[in-house]
Every structure is written in structure tokens, then in C-alpha cells.
mmCIF file with all atom_site columns, C-alpha atoms in Angstrom:
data_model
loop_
_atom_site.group_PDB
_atom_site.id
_atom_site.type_symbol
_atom_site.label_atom_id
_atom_site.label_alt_id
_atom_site.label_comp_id
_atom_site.label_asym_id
_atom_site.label_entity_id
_atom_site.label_seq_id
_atom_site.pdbx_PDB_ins_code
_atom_site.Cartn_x
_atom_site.Cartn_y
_atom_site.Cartn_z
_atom_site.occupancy
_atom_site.B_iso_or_equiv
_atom_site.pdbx_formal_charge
_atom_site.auth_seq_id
_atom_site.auth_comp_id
_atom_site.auth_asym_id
_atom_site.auth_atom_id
_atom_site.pdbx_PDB_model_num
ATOM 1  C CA . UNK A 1 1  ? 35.441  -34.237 -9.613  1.00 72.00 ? 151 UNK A CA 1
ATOM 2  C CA . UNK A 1 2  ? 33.270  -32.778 -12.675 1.00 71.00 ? 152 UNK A CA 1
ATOM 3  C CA . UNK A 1 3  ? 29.680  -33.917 -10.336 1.00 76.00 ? 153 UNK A CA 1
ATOM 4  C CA . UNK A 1 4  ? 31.510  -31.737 -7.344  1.00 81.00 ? 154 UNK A CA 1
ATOM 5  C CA . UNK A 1 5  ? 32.025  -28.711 -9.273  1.00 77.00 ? 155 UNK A CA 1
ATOM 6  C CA . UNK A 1 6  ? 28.336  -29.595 -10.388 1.00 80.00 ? 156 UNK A CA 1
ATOM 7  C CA . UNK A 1 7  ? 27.019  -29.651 -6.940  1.00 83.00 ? 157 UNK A CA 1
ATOM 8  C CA . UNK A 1 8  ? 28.905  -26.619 -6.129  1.00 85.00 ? 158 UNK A CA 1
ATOM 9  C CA . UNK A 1 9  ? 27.754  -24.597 -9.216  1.00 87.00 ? 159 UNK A CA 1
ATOM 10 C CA . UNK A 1 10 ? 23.654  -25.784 -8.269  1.00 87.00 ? 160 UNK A CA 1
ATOM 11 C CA . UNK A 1 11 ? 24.489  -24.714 -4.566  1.00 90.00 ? 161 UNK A CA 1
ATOM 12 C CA . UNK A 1 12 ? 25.835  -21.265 -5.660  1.00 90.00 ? 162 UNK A CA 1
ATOM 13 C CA . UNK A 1 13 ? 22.485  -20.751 -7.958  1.00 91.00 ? 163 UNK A CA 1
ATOM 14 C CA . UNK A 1 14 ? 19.987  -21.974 -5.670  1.00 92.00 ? 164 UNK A CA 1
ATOM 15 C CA . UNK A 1 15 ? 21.527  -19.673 -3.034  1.00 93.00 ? 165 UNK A CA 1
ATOM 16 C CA . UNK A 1 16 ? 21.602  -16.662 -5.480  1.00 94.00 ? 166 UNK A CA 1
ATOM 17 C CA . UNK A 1 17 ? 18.100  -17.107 -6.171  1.00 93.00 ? 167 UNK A CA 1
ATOM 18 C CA . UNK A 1 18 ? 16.838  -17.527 -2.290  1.00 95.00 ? 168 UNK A CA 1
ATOM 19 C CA . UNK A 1 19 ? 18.816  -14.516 -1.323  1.00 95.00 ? 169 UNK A CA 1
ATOM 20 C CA . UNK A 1 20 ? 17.274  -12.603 -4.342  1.00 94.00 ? 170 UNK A CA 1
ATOM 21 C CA . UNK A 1 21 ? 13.623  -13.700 -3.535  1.00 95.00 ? 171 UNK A CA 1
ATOM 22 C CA . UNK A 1 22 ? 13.947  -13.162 0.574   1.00 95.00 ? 172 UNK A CA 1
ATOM 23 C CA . UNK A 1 23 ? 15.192  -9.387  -0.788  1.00 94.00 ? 173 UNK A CA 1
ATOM 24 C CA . UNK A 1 24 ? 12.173  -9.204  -3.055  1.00 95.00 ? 174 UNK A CA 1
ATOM 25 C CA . UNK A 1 25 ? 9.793   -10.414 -0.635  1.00 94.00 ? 175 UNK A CA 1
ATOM 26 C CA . UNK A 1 26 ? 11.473  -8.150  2.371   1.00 94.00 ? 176 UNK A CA 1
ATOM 27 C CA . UNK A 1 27 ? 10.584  -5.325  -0.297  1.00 93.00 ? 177 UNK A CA 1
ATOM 28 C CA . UNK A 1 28 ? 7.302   -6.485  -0.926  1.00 92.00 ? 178 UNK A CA 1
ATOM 29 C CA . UNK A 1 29 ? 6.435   -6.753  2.815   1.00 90.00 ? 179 UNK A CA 1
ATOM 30 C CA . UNK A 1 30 ? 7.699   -3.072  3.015   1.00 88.00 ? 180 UNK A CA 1
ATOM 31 C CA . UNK A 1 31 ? 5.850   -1.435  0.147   1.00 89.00 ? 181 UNK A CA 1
ATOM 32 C CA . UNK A 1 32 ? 2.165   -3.302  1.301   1.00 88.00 ? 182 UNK A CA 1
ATOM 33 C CA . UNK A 1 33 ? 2.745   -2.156  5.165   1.00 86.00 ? 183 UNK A CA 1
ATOM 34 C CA . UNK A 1 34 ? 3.634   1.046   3.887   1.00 85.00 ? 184 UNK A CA 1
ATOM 35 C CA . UNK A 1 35 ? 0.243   0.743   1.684   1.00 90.00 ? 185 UNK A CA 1
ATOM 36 C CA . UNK A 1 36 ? -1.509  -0.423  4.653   1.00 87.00 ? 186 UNK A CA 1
ATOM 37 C CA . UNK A 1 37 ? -1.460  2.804   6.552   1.00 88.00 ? 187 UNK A CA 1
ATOM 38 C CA . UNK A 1 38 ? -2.032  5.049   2.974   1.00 91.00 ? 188 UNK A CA 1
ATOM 39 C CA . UNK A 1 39 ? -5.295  3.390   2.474   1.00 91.00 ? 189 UNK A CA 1
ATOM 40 C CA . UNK A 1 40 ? -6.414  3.881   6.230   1.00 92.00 ? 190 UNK A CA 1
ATOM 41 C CA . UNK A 1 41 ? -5.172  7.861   5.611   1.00 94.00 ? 191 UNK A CA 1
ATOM 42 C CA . UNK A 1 42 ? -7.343  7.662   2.451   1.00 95.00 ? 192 UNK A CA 1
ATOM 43 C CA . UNK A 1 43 ? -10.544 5.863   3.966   1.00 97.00 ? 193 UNK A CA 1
ATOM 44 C CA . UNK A 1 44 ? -10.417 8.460   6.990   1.00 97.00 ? 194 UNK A CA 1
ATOM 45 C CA . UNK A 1 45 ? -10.660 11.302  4.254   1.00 97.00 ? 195 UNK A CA 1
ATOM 46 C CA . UNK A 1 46 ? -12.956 9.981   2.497   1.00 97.00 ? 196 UNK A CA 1
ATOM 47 C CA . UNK A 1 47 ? -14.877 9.596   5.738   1.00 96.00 ? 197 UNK A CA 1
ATOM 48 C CA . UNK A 1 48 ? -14.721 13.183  6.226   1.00 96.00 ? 198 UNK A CA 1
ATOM 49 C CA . UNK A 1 49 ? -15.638 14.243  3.148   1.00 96.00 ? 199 UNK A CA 1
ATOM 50 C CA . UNK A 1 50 ? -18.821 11.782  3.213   1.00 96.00 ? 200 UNK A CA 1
ATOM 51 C CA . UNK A 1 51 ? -19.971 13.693  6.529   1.00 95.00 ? 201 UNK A CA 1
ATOM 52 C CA . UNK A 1 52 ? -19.104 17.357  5.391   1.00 93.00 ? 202 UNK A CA 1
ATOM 53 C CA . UNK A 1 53 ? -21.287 16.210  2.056   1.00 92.00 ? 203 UNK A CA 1
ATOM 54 C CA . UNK A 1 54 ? -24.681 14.794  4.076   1.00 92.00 ? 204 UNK A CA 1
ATOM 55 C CA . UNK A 1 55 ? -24.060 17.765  6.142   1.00 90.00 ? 205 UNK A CA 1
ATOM 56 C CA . UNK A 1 56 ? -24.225 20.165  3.228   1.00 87.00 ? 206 UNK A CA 1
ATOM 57 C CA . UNK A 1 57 ? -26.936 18.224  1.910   1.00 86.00 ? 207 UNK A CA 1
ATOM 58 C CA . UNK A 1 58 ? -28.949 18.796  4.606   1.00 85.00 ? 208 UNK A CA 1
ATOM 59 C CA . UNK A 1 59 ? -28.319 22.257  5.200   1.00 82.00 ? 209 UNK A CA 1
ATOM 60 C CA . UNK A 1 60 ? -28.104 23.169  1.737   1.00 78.00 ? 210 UNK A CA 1
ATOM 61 C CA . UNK A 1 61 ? -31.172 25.651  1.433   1.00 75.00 ? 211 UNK A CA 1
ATOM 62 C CA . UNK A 1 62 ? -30.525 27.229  5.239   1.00 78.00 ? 212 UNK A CA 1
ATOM 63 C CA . UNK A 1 63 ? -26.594 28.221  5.080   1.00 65.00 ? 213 UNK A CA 1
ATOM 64 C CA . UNK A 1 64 ? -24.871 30.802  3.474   1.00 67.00 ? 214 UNK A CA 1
ATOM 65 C CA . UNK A 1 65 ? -21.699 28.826  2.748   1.00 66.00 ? 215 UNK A CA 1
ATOM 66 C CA . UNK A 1 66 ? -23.186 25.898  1.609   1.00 58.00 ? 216 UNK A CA 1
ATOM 67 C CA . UNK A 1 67 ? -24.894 28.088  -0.785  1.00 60.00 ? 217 UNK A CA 1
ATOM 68 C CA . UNK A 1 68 ? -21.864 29.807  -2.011  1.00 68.00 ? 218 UNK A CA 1
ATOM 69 C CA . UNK A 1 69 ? -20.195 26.179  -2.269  1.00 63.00 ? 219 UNK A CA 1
ATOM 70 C CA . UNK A 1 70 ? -17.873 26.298  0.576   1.00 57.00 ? 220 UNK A CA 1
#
């Protein structure tokens, strides 16, 4: 009887703990996708602002704006 209650107690735990780390890694899978698509966002700004730089650069003693830093 006592080894049944056992078995039953260590089943209970063990299916605590799986339904606690399938949440966590369901959350986990979530936050990175979600990550995923900020650091695209982020590269494709920084892409932009590369280009507008090399263009100022280049043009930086001929235009007016790049002059007066806009």
C-alpha cells in the first residue's frame, strides 16, 4: 500500500514538473520568435542609417543639409 501511494506521489511530481517545463519552454519559444523579428527590425535600421551616413559622407562638403547636420 505505502510503495502505491509512493508511486502515485513520484507520478504526481514528475507530471508537475513536465507540465511546468513544456509551459516554460512554450514561453521561451514565444519570447525568442518574438526576438527574432525585433532584431531583423533593428538590423534593417541600422542598414539605413549605414547608407544615409556613407551618403552624407560623401556629400558632406557639396550639400546644404548635410552641412547643417540634417
Amino acid at each position: 500500500m505505502a510503495l502505491i501511494v509512493k508511486d502515485i506521489m513520484a507520478e504526481a511530481v514528475v507530471t508537475v514538473y513536465v507540465e511546468n517545463m513544456a509551459n516554460l519552454l512554450t514561453n521561451e519559444t514565444v519570447f525568442l520568435f518574438g526576438m527574432k523579428g525585433e532584431v531583423r527590425r533593428l538590423q534593417a535600421e541600422l542598414t539605413r542609417m549605414q547608407c544615409f551616413l556613407k551618403y552624407a559622407d560623401e556629400r558632406q562638403d557639396q550639400d546644404e543639409c548635410v552641412l547643417s547636420g540634417t
